[in-house]
């Protein structure tokens, strides 16, 4: 009883203090949010606080240390140059990934990748990126003509009492159509040559990331292997709650179990796997060296999400926050990849949908018009030589976190406004100039 009274007293004192602190200031109830008038919050700056953190953060020193480690790891004899491709998830935004790959072919310079990794929509693209540019027409068709009905059927009512709110049988049929026995044999042939293809899933009950060596599975030559690879690809692209997890049978010391595998993007935004190192070189530092090799990461989305007005509804706020977490996870994975590749002497390259590009719709809309625009943007950027950056997220201007010591802000362009402003009643846009 005493503790309860003390708690109520503390709350009362805190309330009085807050009211006193805000005395004489009209609460801005009913005022628009920045997003509601088309203003990017990333451009609303407390210049003093922002400058102080920038000076003291020490990020520049960290970058210098990583670059120094790169030179220290330089081997006496440079190894053969190899290339790794890492593909992220992103649903229908995979059209951008497909556009980058096809544009890379059209404009020249696309290498044969020694290792390819993919999750979610990146897992669906990975086998064809691995096998080469002759499968570009298939990627182009898949990511510019498919519609929702070709990917899933919504079942919102039944979904309340089952594993998912949609049936992805149409997507399973699409995978079954393109993942032919010939494709499986080609993957096996390339695996025997030393090239590697990996796909990531999330095992639902253990909540652990699982990397599948698709080439190893394809090389076993069993009738069931095609179905197993199909299930892995379907699982990797199974958005939790939206699509049902993929059931994959495993054998443990003679006993059979069934695991459930879902979207690899739940665990990681993308992942790196090294090219195969010949056994005769694996025991020597120079033999294991990847110095001078290239790492390319293609993000099927933006590095930083666009601002948008969030409806005052629990599900809307929840969905928006989940999306925010996934964007942050991808940036973290890219920063780790940049650190790892740079310290090992590899050349880091990443491309993502540019911040100024207006992405119509969501990642599960599968609108052919929107996907064609994303595909064309990927082609355009590659052919203009503007697709790739060599820095991780957070290093370019305007990517540092917002720092505020108060609520009196100025407008300072750091990010492009992704959409034209809709309301200028408060004069905010005039003050921007």
Coordinates of C-alpha atoms in Angstrom, one line a residue:
X1 CA 0.0 0.0 0.0
X2 CA 2.8 2.4 0.9
X3 CA 4.7 1.6 -2.3
X4 CA 1.5 2.3 -4.3
X5 CA 1.0 5.7 -2.6
X6 CA 4.7 6.6 -3.3
X7 CA 4.3 5.6 -6.9
X8 CA 1.2 7.8 -7.3
X9 CA 3.0 10.7 -5.6
X10 CA 5.9 10.4 -7.9
X11 CA 3.6 10.4 -11.0
X12 CA 1.8 13.5 -9.7
X13 CA 5.1 15.3 -9.2
X14 CA 6.3 14.3 -12.6
X15 CA 3.0 15.5 -14.2
X16 CA 3.3 18.9 -12.4
X17 CA 6.9 19.3 -13.6
X18 CA 6.0 18.5 -17.2
X19 CA 3.1 21.0 -17.1
X20 CA 5.4 23.6 -15.6
X21 CA 8.0 23.0 -18.3
X22 CA 5.4 23.4 -21.0
X23 CA 3.6 26.4 -19.4
X24 CA 3.0 29.3 -21.8
X25 CA 3.5 27.0 -24.8
X26 CA 0.5 25.9 -26.8
X27 CA 0.5 22.2 -27.5
X28 CA 0.7 21.5 -31.2
X29 CA -2.3 19.2 -31.2
X30 CA -3.8 18.7 -34.6
X31 CA -0.7 20.0 -36.5
X32 CA 0.5 18.0 -39.5
X33 CA 3.5 15.7 -39.3
X34 CA 6.4 16.5 -41.6
X35 CA 5.5 13.5 -43.8
X36 CA 2.0 14.8 -44.2
X37 CA 3.3 17.9 -46.0
X38 CA 5.9 16.1 -48.0
X39 CA 8.9 17.0 -45.8
X40 CA 11.6 14.4 -45.1
X41 CA 12.3 14.3 -41.3
X42 CA 15.9 13.5 -42.1
X43 CA 16.2 17.1 -43.3
X44 CA 15.0 18.7 -40.0
X45 CA 18.2 19.4 -38.1
X46 CA 19.4 20.7 -34.7
X47 CA 22.6 22.0 -36.1
X48 CA 24.5 22.4 -32.8
X49 CA 23.7 18.9 -31.5
X50 CA 24.3 17.4 -35.0
X51 CA 27.7 19.0 -35.3
X52 CA 28.8 18.0 -31.8
X53 CA 28.1 14.2 -32.4
X54 CA 29.8 14.4 -35.8
X55 CA 33.0 15.8 -34.3
X56 CA 33.1 13.3 -31.4
X57 CA 31.8 10.0 -32.9
X58 CA 35.2 8.9 -34.2
X59 CA 33.7 7.1 -37.3
X60 CA 36.4 8.5 -39.5
X61 CA 39.1 6.9 -37.3
X62 CA 37.3 3.6 -37.5
X63 CA 37.3 3.7 -41.3
X64 CA 41.0 4.5 -41.3
X65 CA 41.7 1.5 -39.1
X66 CA 39.8 -0.8 -41.4
X67 CA 41.6 0.5 -44.5
X68 CA 44.9 0.1 -42.6
X69 CA 44.1 -3.5 -41.9
X70 CA 43.4 -4.0 -45.6
X71 CA 47.0 -3.1 -46.4
X72 CA 48.4 -5.2 -43.6
X73 CA 46.6 -8.3 -45.0
X74 CA 48.1 -7.9 -48.5
X75 CA 49.7 -11.2 -49.4
X76 CA 53.2 -11.4 -51.0
X77 CA 51.7 -12.9 -54.1
X78 CA 48.2 -11.8 -55.1
X79 CA 45.7 -14.7 -55.5
X80 CA 43.5 -15.1 -58.6
X81 CA 40.7 -12.5 -58.6
X82 CA 37.3 -13.9 -57.8
X83 CA 33.8 -12.4 -57.6
X84 CA 31.0 -12.9 -55.1
X85 CA 27.4 -11.7 -55.6
X86 CA 25.0 -11.2 -52.6
X87 CA 21.3 -10.7 -53.3
X88 CA 18.9 -9.3 -50.7
X89 CA 15.2 -9.9 -50.2
X90 CA 12.5 -7.4 -51.1
X91 CA 9.5 -9.0 -52.7
X92 CA 8.5 -7.4 -56.0
X93 CA 11.3 -4.9 -55.5
X94 CA 13.5 -7.7 -56.8
X95 CA 12.7 -6.1 -60.2
X96 CA 15.4 -3.7 -59.4
X97 CA 17.9 -6.6 -58.8
X98 CA 16.8 -8.2 -62.1
X99 CA 17.3 -4.8 -63.9
X100 CA 20.8 -4.4 -62.5
X101 CA 21.8 -7.8 -63.6
X102 CA 20.3 -7.5 -67.1
X103 CA 21.6 -4.0 -67.5
X104 CA 25.1 -5.2 -66.5
X105 CA 24.9 -7.7 -69.3
X106 CA 23.6 -5.2 -71.9
X107 CA 26.3 -2.6 -71.1
X108 CA 29.2 -5.1 -70.7
X109 CA 31.5 -6.0 -67.8
X110 CA 29.3 -8.5 -66.0
X111 CA 31.5 -11.2 -64.6
X112 CA 30.9 -14.9 -64.0
X113 CA 30.4 -15.1 -60.3
X114 CA 32.4 -17.6 -58.3
X115 CA 29.8 -17.5 -55.5
X116 CA 26.3 -16.3 -55.4
X117 CA 24.1 -15.9 -52.2
X118 CA 20.4 -15.0 -52.0
X119 CA 17.5 -14.8 -49.6
X120 CA 13.8 -14.3 -50.3
X121 CA 13.3 -12.7 -53.7
X122 CA 17.1 -12.8 -54.0
X123 CA 16.9 -16.6 -53.5
X124 CA 14.6 -16.8 -56.5
X125 CA 17.0 -14.8 -58.6
X126 CA 20.2 -16.4 -57.4
X127 CA 20.1 -19.6 -59.5
X128 CA 19.7 -17.7 -62.7
X129 CA 22.3 -15.0 -61.8
X130 CA 24.6 -18.0 -61.0
X131 CA 24.1 -19.7 -64.3
X132 CA 24.7 -16.5 -66.3
X133 CA 23.3 -13.9 -68.7
X134 CA 21.5 -16.4 -71.0
X135 CA 18.8 -16.5 -68.3
X136 CA 18.3 -12.7 -68.4
X137 CA 15.1 -13.0 -70.5
X138 CA 13.6 -15.2 -67.9
X139 CA 14.4 -12.7 -65.1
X140 CA 13.0 -9.9 -67.2
X141 CA 9.8 -11.7 -67.8
X142 CA 9.4 -12.8 -64.2
X143 CA 9.9 -9.3 -62.7
X144 CA 7.9 -7.2 -65.2
X145 CA 4.9 -9.3 -66.1
X146 CA 3.9 -11.3 -63.0
X147 CA 0.9 -10.1 -61.0
X148 CA -0.4 -10.8 -57.5
X149 CA -2.5 -13.7 -58.7
X150 CA 0.6 -15.3 -60.2
X151 CA 2.3 -15.2 -56.8
X152 CA -0.3 -15.7 -54.1
X153 CA -4.0 -15.8 -53.3
X154 CA -5.2 -13.9 -50.2
X155 CA -7.2 -15.7 -47.6
X156 CA -7.6 -13.1 -44.8
X157 CA -10.4 -14.7 -42.9
X158 CA -9.0 -18.3 -43.0
X159 CA -5.6 -16.8 -42.2
X160 CA -6.8 -16.0 -38.7
X161 CA -6.9 -19.7 -37.9
X162 CA -4.0 -21.0 -40.0
X163 CA -0.3 -20.4 -40.7
X164 CA -0.7 -17.6 -43.1
X165 CA -2.9 -14.9 -44.6
X166 CA -2.1 -16.0 -48.2
X167 CA -1.7 -19.1 -50.2
X168 CA 1.6 -19.1 -52.2
X169 CA 0.7 -22.1 -54.4
X170 CA 0.8 -19.9 -57.5
X171 CA 4.4 -19.0 -56.6
X172 CA 5.2 -22.7 -56.1
X173 CA 3.9 -23.4 -59.5
X174 CA 6.0 -20.6 -61.0
X175 CA 9.1 -22.1 -59.3
X176 CA 8.2 -25.5 -60.5
X177 CA 7.9 -24.2 -64.1
X178 CA 11.3 -22.5 -64.3
X179 CA 13.3 -24.9 -62.0
X180 CA 13.6 -27.6 -64.6
X181 CA 15.7 -30.7 -64.5
X182 CA 18.1 -29.1 -67.0
X183 CA 18.6 -26.1 -64.6
X184 CA 19.4 -28.5 -61.8
X185 CA 21.9 -30.4 -64.0
X186 CA 23.6 -27.1 -65.0
X187 CA 23.9 -26.0 -61.3
X188 CA 25.5 -29.4 -60.6
X189 CA 28.0 -29.0 -63.4
X190 CA 29.0 -25.5 -62.2
X191 CA 29.3 -26.8 -58.7
X192 CA 31.8 -29.5 -59.9
X193 CA 33.8 -26.7 -61.4
X194 CA 34.2 -25.1 -58.0
X195 CA 31.6 -22.4 -58.2
X196 CA 29.1 -22.1 -55.3
X197 CA 25.4 -21.2 -55.0
X198 CA 23.9 -20.6 -51.5
X199 CA 20.4 -19.8 -50.4
X200 CA 19.4 -18.6 -46.9
X201 CA 16.3 -19.5 -44.9
X202 CA 15.1 -19.1 -41.3
X203 CA 14.2 -22.3 -39.5
X204 CA 11.0 -21.2 -37.7
X205 CA 11.1 -23.1 -34.4
X206 CA 14.8 -22.6 -33.7
X207 CA 14.7 -19.1 -35.1
X208 CA 18.2 -19.7 -36.7
X209 CA 19.5 -18.7 -40.1
X210 CA 20.3 -21.7 -42.3
X211 CA 22.5 -21.6 -45.4
X212 CA 21.8 -24.2 -48.0
X213 CA 24.5 -25.3 -50.5
X214 CA 22.2 -25.6 -53.5
X215 CA 25.0 -26.9 -55.8
X216 CA 25.8 -29.7 -53.4
X217 CA 22.1 -30.8 -53.3
X218 CA 21.9 -30.6 -57.1
X219 CA 25.0 -32.7 -57.5
X220 CA 23.5 -35.8 -55.7
X221 CA 21.6 -36.7 -58.8
X222 CA 18.5 -38.1 -56.9
X223 CA 14.9 -37.7 -58.2
X224 CA 13.9 -35.9 -54.9
X225 CA 16.6 -33.2 -55.1
X226 CA 14.7 -30.9 -57.5
X227 CA 11.7 -30.9 -55.1
X228 CA 14.0 -30.2 -52.1
X229 CA 15.6 -27.2 -53.9
X230 CA 12.1 -26.0 -54.8
X231 CA 11.0 -26.2 -51.2
X232 CA 14.1 -24.3 -50.1
X233 CA 13.5 -21.5 -52.6
X234 CA 9.8 -21.4 -51.6
X235 CA 10.7 -21.3 -47.9
X236 CA 13.3 -18.6 -48.3
X237 CA 10.7 -16.4 -50.0
X238 CA 7.9 -17.2 -47.5
X239 CA 7.1 -13.9 -45.7
X240 CA 6.2 -14.9 -42.1
X241 CA 2.5 -14.7 -41.5
X242 CA 1.8 -13.8 -45.1
X243 CA 3.0 -17.1 -46.7
X244 CA 3.1 -20.5 -45.0
X245 CA 6.5 -21.8 -44.1
X246 CA 8.0 -24.5 -46.3
X247 CA 8.2 -28.0 -44.7
X248 CA 11.6 -29.7 -45.3
X249 CA 12.3 -33.3 -44.2
X250 CA 15.6 -33.9 -42.5
X251 CA 17.2 -37.1 -41.2
X252 CA 19.1 -37.1 -37.9
X253 CA 21.0 -40.3 -37.1
X254 CA 18.3 -42.4 -38.9
X255 CA 15.3 -40.6 -37.5
X256 CA 13.2 -38.4 -39.7
X257 CA 12.0 -34.9 -38.7
X258 CA 10.2 -32.1 -40.5
X259 CA 11.5 -28.6 -40.2
X260 CA 9.6 -25.5 -41.1
X261 CA 11.6 -22.9 -43.0
X262 CA 10.5 -19.3 -43.8
X263 CA 11.9 -16.1 -45.2
X264 CA 15.7 -15.8 -44.8
X265 CA 15.2 -12.0 -44.5
X266 CA 13.8 -12.5 -41.0
X267 CA 17.3 -13.4 -39.9
X268 CA 19.5 -11.5 -42.2
X269 CA 19.1 -8.8 -44.9
X270 CA 21.7 -10.5 -47.1
X271 CA 24.7 -12.7 -46.4
X272 CA 28.2 -13.4 -47.7
X273 CA 29.8 -16.8 -48.5
X274 CA 33.4 -17.0 -49.8
X275 CA 34.3 -18.7 -53.1
X276 CA 35.6 -22.3 -52.8
X277 CA 39.3 -22.5 -51.9
X278 CA 41.1 -25.6 -53.3
X279 CA 42.1 -28.0 -50.5
X280 CA 45.8 -27.8 -51.4
X281 CA 45.7 -24.1 -50.6
X282 CA 43.4 -24.0 -47.6
X283 CA 46.2 -24.5 -45.0
X284 CA 48.3 -21.5 -46.2
X285 CA 47.4 -17.8 -45.4
X286 CA 48.1 -16.7 -49.0
X287 CA 46.1 -19.6 -50.3
X288 CA 43.1 -18.5 -48.3
X289 CA 43.5 -14.9 -49.3
X290 CA 40.7 -13.1 -51.1
X291 CA 42.8 -10.0 -51.6
X292 CA 41.8 -8.1 -54.7
X293 CA 38.5 -10.1 -55.2
X294 CA 35.2 -8.2 -55.8
X295 CA 32.1 -8.4 -53.6
X296 CA 28.8 -7.1 -55.2
X297 CA 25.7 -6.6 -53.0
X298 CA 22.4 -5.8 -54.7
X299 CA 19.7 -4.5 -52.4
X300 CA 16.1 -5.0 -53.6
X301 CA 15.0 -1.8 -51.9
X302 CA 16.4 1.4 -50.6
X303 CA 19.0 1.7 -47.9
X304 CA 16.8 4.1 -45.9
X305 CA 13.0 3.9 -46.1
X306 CA 10.9 6.7 -47.5
X307 CA 8.8 8.7 -45.0
X308 CA 5.1 8.0 -45.1
X309 CA 2.1 9.0 -43.1
X310 CA 1.2 6.3 -40.6
X311 CA -2.5 5.8 -39.8
X312 CA -3.3 6.0 -36.1
X313 CA -4.1 2.3 -36.0
X314 CA -2.2 -0.4 -34.1
X315 CA -1.7 -2.7 -37.1
X316 CA -0.5 0.2 -39.3
X317 CA 2.0 1.3 -36.6
X318 CA 3.2 -2.3 -36.1
X319 CA 3.7 -2.9 -39.8
X320 CA 5.6 0.3 -40.2
X321 CA 7.9 -0.5 -37.3
X322 CA 8.6 -4.1 -38.6
X323 CA 9.6 -2.5 -41.9
X324 CA 11.9 -0.1 -40.1
X325 CA 13.6 -3.0 -38.3
X326 CA 14.2 -4.8 -41.6
X327 CA 15.7 -1.7 -43.2
X328 CA 18.0 -1.3 -40.2
X329 CA 19.0 -5.0 -40.3
X330 CA 20.0 -4.8 -44.0
X331 CA 22.1 -1.7 -43.3
X332 CA 23.8 -3.5 -40.4
X333 CA 24.5 -6.6 -42.6
X334 CA 26.0 -4.3 -45.3
X335 CA 28.2 -2.5 -42.8
X336 CA 29.4 -5.9 -41.5
X337 CA 30.0 -7.0 -45.0
X338 CA 32.0 -3.9 -45.8
X339 CA 34.1 -4.3 -42.7
X340 CA 34.8 -7.9 -43.4
X341 CA 35.5 -7.5 -47.1
X342 CA 37.7 -4.4 -46.7
X343 CA 39.8 -6.0 -43.9
X344 CA 40.4 -9.0 -46.1
X345 CA 41.4 -6.8 -49.0
X346 CA 38.3 -7.4 -51.1
X347 CA 36.6 -4.6 -53.1
X348 CA 33.2 -3.8 -51.7
X349 CA 30.4 -2.6 -54.1
X350 CA 26.7 -2.1 -53.2
X351 CA 23.7 -0.9 -55.2
X352 CA 20.2 -0.1 -54.0
X353 CA 17.2 1.8 -55.3
X354 CA 18.3 5.5 -55.2
X355 CA 16.6 7.6 -52.5
X356 CA 15.1 10.0 -55.0
X357 CA 13.3 7.3 -57.0
X358 CA 9.6 7.2 -56.1
X359 CA 8.7 3.5 -55.5
X360 CA 5.0 3.1 -56.2
X361 CA 3.2 0.5 -54.0
X362 CA 4.6 -2.0 -51.6
X363 CA 6.9 -5.0 -51.9
X364 CA 4.0 -7.5 -52.1
X365 CA 1.9 -5.6 -54.6
X366 CA 3.5 -7.2 -57.7
X367 CA 2.2 -4.5 -60.0
X368 CA 3.8 -5.0 -63.5
X369 CA 3.9 -1.3 -64.2
X370 CA 5.7 -0.6 -60.9
X371 CA 8.1 -3.5 -61.4
X372 CA 8.9 -2.5 -64.9
X373 CA 9.8 1.0 -63.6
X374 CA 12.1 -0.6 -61.1
X375 CA 13.6 -2.9 -63.6
X376 CA 14.3 0.0 -66.0
X377 CA 15.9 2.0 -63.2
X378 CA 18.3 -0.8 -62.5
X379 CA 19.3 -1.0 -66.2
X380 CA 19.6 2.8 -66.4
X381 CA 21.9 3.2 -63.4
X382 CA 24.2 0.3 -64.4
X383 CA 24.5 1.6 -68.0
X384 CA 25.2 5.1 -66.8
X385 CA 27.9 3.9 -64.4
X386 CA 26.0 5.2 -61.4
X387 CA 24.8 2.0 -59.8
X388 CA 27.6 1.1 -57.4
X389 CA 28.9 2.7 -54.3
X390 CA 32.0 1.6 -52.4
X391 CA 30.9 2.9 -48.9
X392 CA 28.7 1.2 -46.4
X393 CA 25.4 2.8 -45.2
X394 CA 26.0 5.7 -42.8
X395 CA 29.2 6.9 -44.5
X396 CA 27.7 9.2 -47.1
X397 CA 26.5 12.8 -46.5
X398 CA 23.1 12.9 -44.8
X399 CA 23.2 9.3 -43.5
X400 CA 24.4 10.0 -40.0
X401 CA 21.6 9.6 -37.3
X402 CA 19.6 12.6 -36.4
X403 CA 20.9 14.3 -33.2
X404 CA 18.7 16.7 -31.3
X405 CA 19.2 18.7 -28.2
X406 CA 15.8 20.2 -28.4
X407 CA 12.8 20.7 -30.7
X408 CA 13.8 24.0 -32.4
X409 CA 15.0 22.8 -35.8
X410 CA 16.0 24.1 -39.1
X411 CA 15.5 22.7 -42.6
X412 CA 18.8 21.5 -44.1
X413 CA 18.6 19.3 -47.2
X414 CA 20.2 15.9 -46.4
X415 CA 17.8 13.6 -48.3
X416 CA 15.6 14.2 -51.3
X417 CA 11.9 14.5 -50.6
X418 CA 10.5 11.4 -52.3
X419 CA 7.2 13.0 -53.2
X420 CA 6.0 16.6 -53.9
X421 CA 4.5 18.4 -50.9
X422 CA 0.8 18.4 -50.6
X423 CA 0.2 21.1 -48.0
X424 CA 2.0 24.4 -47.4
X425 CA -0.6 26.1 -45.1
X426 CA 2.0 26.4 -42.3
X427 CA 4.6 28.1 -44.4
X428 CA 7.1 25.4 -43.7
X429 CA 8.0 25.0 -47.4
X430 CA 8.7 28.7 -47.7
X431 CA 11.1 28.5 -44.7
X432 CA 12.9 25.7 -46.5
X433 CA 14.0 28.1 -49.1

